[in-house]
Amino acid sequence: MPPRAPPRRRPAPAAGGPGFGDSARVLLALAALYAAMSLLAYRVIHMRHVAPLGADAPRGNFSEGRVLQHLRRLAVDIPGRQEGSPGLEAAAQYIKGELQGLAARAGPEYRIEVEETLVSGSFSMMFLRHRVTLGYRNHKNIVMRVSSNVSEDDDPSLLVNGHFDSPLGSPGAADCGSCVASMLELSRLLIDSGWVPPRPVIFLFNGAEELFLLGSHGFIKTHRWNRTIRAFINIEASGSGGTDLVCQSGPGSWPSRVYAQTAKYPMANSVAQDMFGIIPGDTDYRIFAEDITNIPGLDIIFVLGGYFYHTSYDTLENLLPGSIQARGENLFNLVKAFTNPMLLKENEISNKAAKDGIEDVGAVFFDYLTWFMVFYSRDISLILHSLPIAIFLLVPLFLKFPNITLMSWFVTLLGFMRGMVLHTFGVILAIFIPALAAALRLLFTKNAMNWFAHPYLAFLMFVPTSLIGLLLPRLTWGLSEQAHFWGAFGLYSLITMVYTLAGLSGGFLTFFISMSMLLGRFVSRIIRKQWSQQSPRWSLVAYVLPMTPCLLYGLYYGGFLIQFLIEKMGMMGSLPKPYGYFVPDVIVGAVVGLVVGWCFGPLSPVASRWLSKTSIIHGFLQITVVALAISSQLFPYSTGAPKRVVLQHTFVTGLLLVGSFNCSKSKNNVSQIVLCNQINIKN
């Protein structure tokens, strides 16, 4: 009998890389990792990690429950707080009564002064690139000054500002009843905690913000305490809760530095200040820090829950639990810091330096999931943000050591540049393909903005198409893994440098990405020397794990950006046909692609070995088709995400100007704000 032939071995995968089984396992592992990180980011963005205290909480703590009691009186019991309405006067008297009650029971160590003032004046301002000139008379503010019993009238003070008037047709629970109720609880806490502020704290409850910031202007121009203010905190709401974001700070870096050092739940991002100018809206911050005076301060705003902003749905029930609690605890710490004599002295020194021509430009700062803040000056950013591009240019020398020549450096750098072009093309496709898919969908369906009431649809429709765009160049263009990595690193390094030279703050994100990539590369190279012969997946694990903090931050920042954008799309109004119909979907698709570019782009140079497969691309396409089919069956609006309809009725009579009136309706998931302007012209 002839000898039995030895058993055949399963053929190894083709030279193109791992087989489908390995690719599927890597894809599922990455999907599980991103799902876990996304869940954590979602909880943080919606303040699920903050436990609100009830109305029976100890008197020495800030309590969201007690804030809601005030808010119920302001937004439920009082019907409407529009300028000129009985509700506004009722709110003013309620606030004044609460403050007088606090003054009556304050200990002898406190000096409490409560005033009701009427302000009049005029000023001119730029709004939406148009000059607006305003004259006003007899607008009511309620002011309280809390200080020690040995304080002087001219002592440097801190201003805390919020407005108690509400928009037309809205109960104004969030905007800005939540601000006023938080200030009432904060003023109570100052007295009940036993802490006596070393410098006076002025609480301004201003009654005319919605009408072009009249209340704050009247206070800062006419009140007897206006010249004592050395810092301010303005609290606002453009949504029903979520992250209480520092959208503006300055002049200079002192206010943001104090915030970074003291906030319990820091929620700040210097990019927000770069972008705030393009948002069609304003707050009292510009009166205090820009237009009228140059006082350093913070503009802290509820930015999520924008579905209900300036509508009849801005009610107590739609506030996000935990948001007010986080705001209050932050505010108490900030009040303690801003009234610290040493910190106020620092502010005076920086102001004097600015007058002498030494400019203190804003710093670079960002919070990491509200756990802590990273803060550094612009001078430091010039050094830090230059490191990645310097490393990119020097790496070819180290790779060719000791045989270093100008030609070898140039050839290696040229290979990296090809990798940079490849990664750039992938990021562009990651943005372009979702935008194109959004436009094509609207050619076959009638409902635009299906994701408005169903944000998960935006992720189902656009994330797979973004991944296709990111991986497609690597499927068709063969380069070494080294060229892929250093090309991607070079792109993020270049973006970091461009942002920095342009004087913008956004470079911190790509700096974080590029340095995390470098750390992952270093760890994976060490692991590869030990275990790569057994399983190349170990090098991928070693690359991903050091990058997890960066990826988590990218999901937190990107998820917040997408949620904010989706909610604000309901305020765009009707755009001109035929192309205006496509604009919201195209914008959301492109922004989702951009977020995918910084959340998954840093992994693609290494993970593409497993994921750049036609079978994976086909799978992403199938998910996209299913998501598009589902979205075409869903209505864009719901009770929780109403459509806005703004109607304006103008009529002319032959008499003198006598007045105006408004009404608000809510029906069939549509919040209607009907503005009826009466224009009376004398013949």
XYZ file of N, CA and C in Angstrom, residues 32-149:
354
model
N -18.034 47.537 18.308
C -18.366 47.447 19.732
C -17.656 48.540 20.527
N -16.386 48.791 20.191
C -15.634 49.841 20.883
C -16.271 51.210 20.661
N -16.594 51.512 19.405
C -17.189 52.812 19.100
C -18.590 52.938 19.705
N -19.339 51.844 19.754
C -20.673 51.888 20.364
C -20.571 52.208 21.855
N -19.618 51.569 22.543
C -19.448 51.830 23.976
C -19.021 53.275 24.219
N -18.088 53.763 23.410
C -17.640 55.147 23.580
C -18.754 56.134 23.237
N -19.556 55.812 22.221
C -20.663 56.700 21.841
C -21.703 56.781 22.947
N -21.976 55.650 23.599
C -22.936 55.646 24.704
C -22.447 56.523 25.848
N -21.162 56.419 26.168
C -20.598 57.252 27.229
C -20.671 58.727 26.846
N -20.307 59.041 25.600
C -20.360 60.436 25.147
C -21.787 60.974 25.188
N -22.757 60.151 24.791
C -24.166 60.570 24.809
C -24.614 60.902 26.228
N -24.239 60.057 27.186
C -24.634 60.292 28.575
C -24.037 61.599 29.093
N -22.805 61.870 28.723
C -22.167 63.099 29.192
C -22.805 64.321 28.543
N -23.036 64.263 27.227
C -23.614 65.403 26.510
C -24.975 65.769 27.085
N -25.763 64.756 27.469
C -27.106 64.999 27.998
C -27.134 65.012 29.522
N -25.965 65.152 30.141
C -25.826 65.346 31.582
C -26.433 64.217 32.403
N -26.403 62.989 31.862
C -26.944 61.852 32.607
C -26.058 61.480 33.801
N -24.827 61.979 33.814
C -23.901 61.622 34.888
C -24.022 62.555 36.090
N -24.898 63.554 36.000
C -25.090 64.500 37.103
C -26.417 64.184 37.785
N -26.379 63.922 39.075
C -27.595 63.597 39.835
C -28.189 64.881 40.403
N -29.391 65.273 39.951
C -30.003 66.498 40.486
C -30.460 66.307 41.924
N -30.255 67.322 42.750
C -30.693 67.281 44.141
C -32.132 67.771 44.237
N -32.902 67.167 45.149
C -34.302 67.520 45.309
C -34.494 68.782 46.131
N -35.751 69.177 46.259
C -36.071 70.399 47.002
C -35.759 70.272 48.485
N -35.618 69.031 48.998
C -35.316 68.822 50.412
C -33.822 68.642 50.664
N -32.990 68.992 49.698
C -31.541 68.861 49.854
C -31.051 69.797 50.955
N -29.912 69.504 51.564
C -29.369 70.392 52.607
C -29.257 71.831 52.119
N -29.501 72.770 53.021
C -29.524 74.182 52.642
C -28.158 74.684 52.197
N -27.114 73.949 52.520
C -25.776 74.360 52.112
C -25.384 73.890 50.729
N -26.318 73.242 50.012
C -26.050 72.759 48.656
C -26.956 73.461 47.656
N -26.464 73.598 46.442
C -27.319 74.066 45.350
C -28.264 72.931 44.977
N -29.548 73.252 44.774
C -30.556 72.224 44.530
C -31.341 72.527 43.265
N -31.317 71.593 42.323
C -32.142 71.730 41.125
C -33.624 71.681 41.485
N -33.980 70.906 42.504
C -35.375 70.827 42.921
C -35.921 72.176 43.360
N -35.129 72.948 44.113
C -35.583 74.274 44.539
C -35.645 75.242 43.358
N -34.734 75.073 42.399
C -34.790 75.896 41.186
C -36.097 75.647 40.449
N -36.502 74.387 40.362
C -37.737 74.054 39.650
C -38.964 74.630 40.352
N -38.902 74.765 41.673
C -40.014 75.407 42.381
C -40.162 76.868 41.956
N -39.044 77.585 41.887
C -39.090 78.964 41.383
C -39.570 78.986 39.933
N -39.077 78.045 39.160
C -39.391 78.030 37.734
C -40.867 77.734 37.488
N -41.456 76.932 38.350
C -42.891 76.656 38.205
C -43.710 77.937 38.407
N -43.284 78.758 39.336
C -43.979 80.029 39.534
C -43.795 80.939 38.320
N -42.586 80.976 37.764
C -42.286 81.915 36.681
C -42.849 81.473 35.336
N -42.807 80.166 35.051
C -43.153 79.688 33.709
C -44.497 78.985 33.632
N -45.102 78.659 34.779
C -46.395 77.965 34.776
C -47.479 78.856 35.382
N -47.244 79.329 36.602
C -48.268 80.125 37.283
C -48.434 81.508 36.654
N -47.348 82.057 36.123
C -47.408 83.378 35.486
C -47.539 83.176 33.983
N -48.615 83.621 33.354
C -48.841 83.346 31.924
C -48.123 84.338 31.008
N -46.899 84.016 30.629
C -46.189 84.842 29.656
C -45.460 86.003 30.294
N -44.221 86.215 29.880
C -43.406 87.295 30.449
C -42.855 88.182 29.330
N -43.672 88.442 28.330
C -43.234 89.296 27.239
C -43.224 90.763 27.687
N -42.367 91.539 27.045
C -42.257 92.954 27.390
C -43.604 93.651 27.206
N -44.026 94.371 28.247
C -45.292 95.086 28.207
C -46.484 94.292 28.691
N -46.290 93.014 29.003
C -47.413 92.172 29.426
C -47.533 92.170 30.946
N -48.720 91.866 31.489
C -48.876 91.763 32.949
C -47.985 90.679 33.544
N -47.710 89.624 32.763
C -46.875 88.550 33.279
C -45.467 89.006 33.606
N -44.925 89.928 32.832
C -43.573 90.417 33.097
C -43.529 91.177 34.420
N -44.535 91.976 34.672
C -44.594 92.704 35.938
C -44.785 91.738 37.106
N -45.609 90.702 36.911
C -45.803 89.710 37.972
C -44.499 88.979 38.276
N -43.730 88.655 37.235
C -42.440 87.994 37.439
C -41.478 88.905 38.187
N -41.460 90.186 37.828
C -40.574 91.134 38.506
C -40.907 91.223 39.991
N -42.187 91.263 40.317
C -42.579 91.366 41.719
C -42.279 90.077 42.482
N -42.412 88.930 41.808
C -42.067 87.663 42.465
C -40.573 87.632 42.786
N -39.744 88.005 41.812
C -38.295 88.016 42.028
C -37.936 88.981 43.153
N -38.514 90.167 43.114
C -38.222 91.166 44.144
C -38.639 90.664 45.525
N -39.794 90.011 45.605
C -40.249 89.488 46.884
C -39.323 88.417 47.437
N -38.845 87.519 46.577
C -37.916 86.479 47.021
C -36.615 87.093 47.530
N -36.108 88.091 46.828
C -34.853 88.726 47.235
C -35.022 89.492 48.540
N -36.136 90.165 48.706
C -36.381 90.880 49.961
C -36.516 89.911 51.126
N -37.082 88.723 50.865
C -37.153 87.704 51.905
C -35.775 87.230 52.328
N -34.873 87.071 51.361
C -33.495 86.689 51.681
C -32.810 87.785 52.488
N -33.019 89.038 52.090
C -32.387 90.148 52.799
C -32.877 90.227 54.243
N -34.156 89.904 54.451
C -34.732 90.011 55.794
C -34.161 88.972 56.750
N -33.791 87.809 56.264
C -33.301 86.755 57.162
C -31.788 86.567 57.099
N -31.087 87.416 56.350
C -29.629 87.308 56.277
C -29.007 87.681 57.619
N -27.877 87.058 57.942
C -27.188 87.331 59.191
C -26.554 88.709 59.214
N -26.102 89.137 60.384
C -25.519 90.483 60.511
C -24.200 90.644 59.762
N -23.576 89.525 59.386
C -22.309 89.625 58.654
C -22.502 90.009 57.199
N -23.754 90.013 56.730
C -24.053 90.343 55.334
C -24.617 91.756 55.219
N -24.360 92.345 54.074
C -25.001 93.605 53.689
C -25.761 93.335 52.392
N -27.085 93.354 52.461
C -27.927 93.010 51.312
C -28.701 94.252 50.879
N -28.607 94.577 49.604
C -29.342 95.711 49.039
C -30.149 95.224 47.839
N -31.444 95.518 47.830
C -32.344 95.119 46.746
C -32.969 96.376 46.159
N -32.927 96.481 44.825
C -33.468 97.663 44.159
C -34.324 97.260 42.967
N -35.368 98.043 42.738
C -36.151 97.953 41.507
C -35.893 99.240 40.725
N -35.387 99.108 39.498
C -35.022 100.293 38.726
C -35.720 100.289 37.374
N -36.004 101.475 36.872
C -36.517 101.663 35.517
C -35.420 102.325 34.694
N -35.117 101.741 33.542
C -34.018 102.249 32.724
C -34.555 102.776 31.404
N -33.909 103.822 30.915
C -34.240 104.417 29.625
C -32.939 104.797 28.931
N -32.967 104.828 27.617
C -31.767 105.202 26.888
C -31.893 104.923 25.413
N -30.773 104.978 24.722
C -30.733 104.691 23.288
C -29.323 104.274 22.915
N -29.208 103.474 21.874
C -27.900 103.066 21.367
C -28.068 102.463 19.987
N -26.939 102.231 19.337
C -26.921 101.664 17.997
C -26.037 100.434 18.008
N -26.430 99.394 17.278
C -25.672 98.149 17.249
C -25.785 97.501 15.874
N -24.813 96.640 15.559
C -24.861 95.850 14.336
C -25.518 94.513 14.648
N -26.513 94.136 13.856
C -27.187 92.850 14.026
C -27.445 92.265 12.646
N -26.916 91.060 12.413
C -27.047 90.392 11.117
C -26.590 91.309 9.981
N -25.442 91.972 10.220
C -24.798 92.850 9.233
C -25.633 94.076 8.882
N -26.553 94.442 9.757
C -27.356 95.645 9.558
C -27.235 96.530 10.799
N -27.230 97.823 10.585
C -27.191 98.765 11.686
C -28.598 98.943 12.262
N -28.736 98.715 13.565
C -30.020 98.857 14.255
C -29.864 99.936 15.324
N -30.708 100.929 15.279
C -30.698 102.001 16.272
C -31.949 101.883 17.132
N -31.751 101.912 18.446
C -32.839 101.627 19.380
C -32.984 102.751 20.398
N -34.214 103.107 20.680
C -34.526 103.994 21.784
C -35.540 103.306 22.683
N -35.386 103.417 24.000
C -36.279 102.693 24.909
C -36.525 103.535 26.162
N -37.594 103.181 26.880
C -37.958 103.952 28.063
C -38.697 103.055 29.055
N -38.327 103.197 30.327
C -39.047 102.570 31.450
C -39.081 101.039 31.375
N -37.927 100.436 31.138
C -37.817 98.979 31.234
C -37.316 98.626 32.636
N -37.912 97.605 33.214
C -37.681 97.314 34.629
C -36.579 96.279 34.832
N -35.667 96.571 35.751
C -34.650 95.635 36.221
C -34.793 95.465 37.730
N -34.467 94.271 38.216
C -34.380 94.006 39.653
C -32.917 93.696 39.958
N -32.343 94.393 40.930
C -30.917 94.264 41.228
C -30.738 93.958 42.709
N -29.839 93.024 43.020
C -29.481 92.736 44.407
C -27.964 92.736 44.533
N -27.468 93.352 45.590
C -26.026 93.382 45.871
C -25.783 92.687 47.209
N -24.978 91.621 47.166
C -24.630 90.854 48.363
C -23.167 91.129 48.686
N -22.894 91.604 49.887
C -21.518 91.914 50.279
C -21.371 91.717 51.783
N -20.166 91.889 52.265
C -19.936 91.788 53.707
C -20.346 93.094 54.378
N -20.514 93.038 55.677
C -20.978 94.235 56.399
C -19.910 95.312 56.514
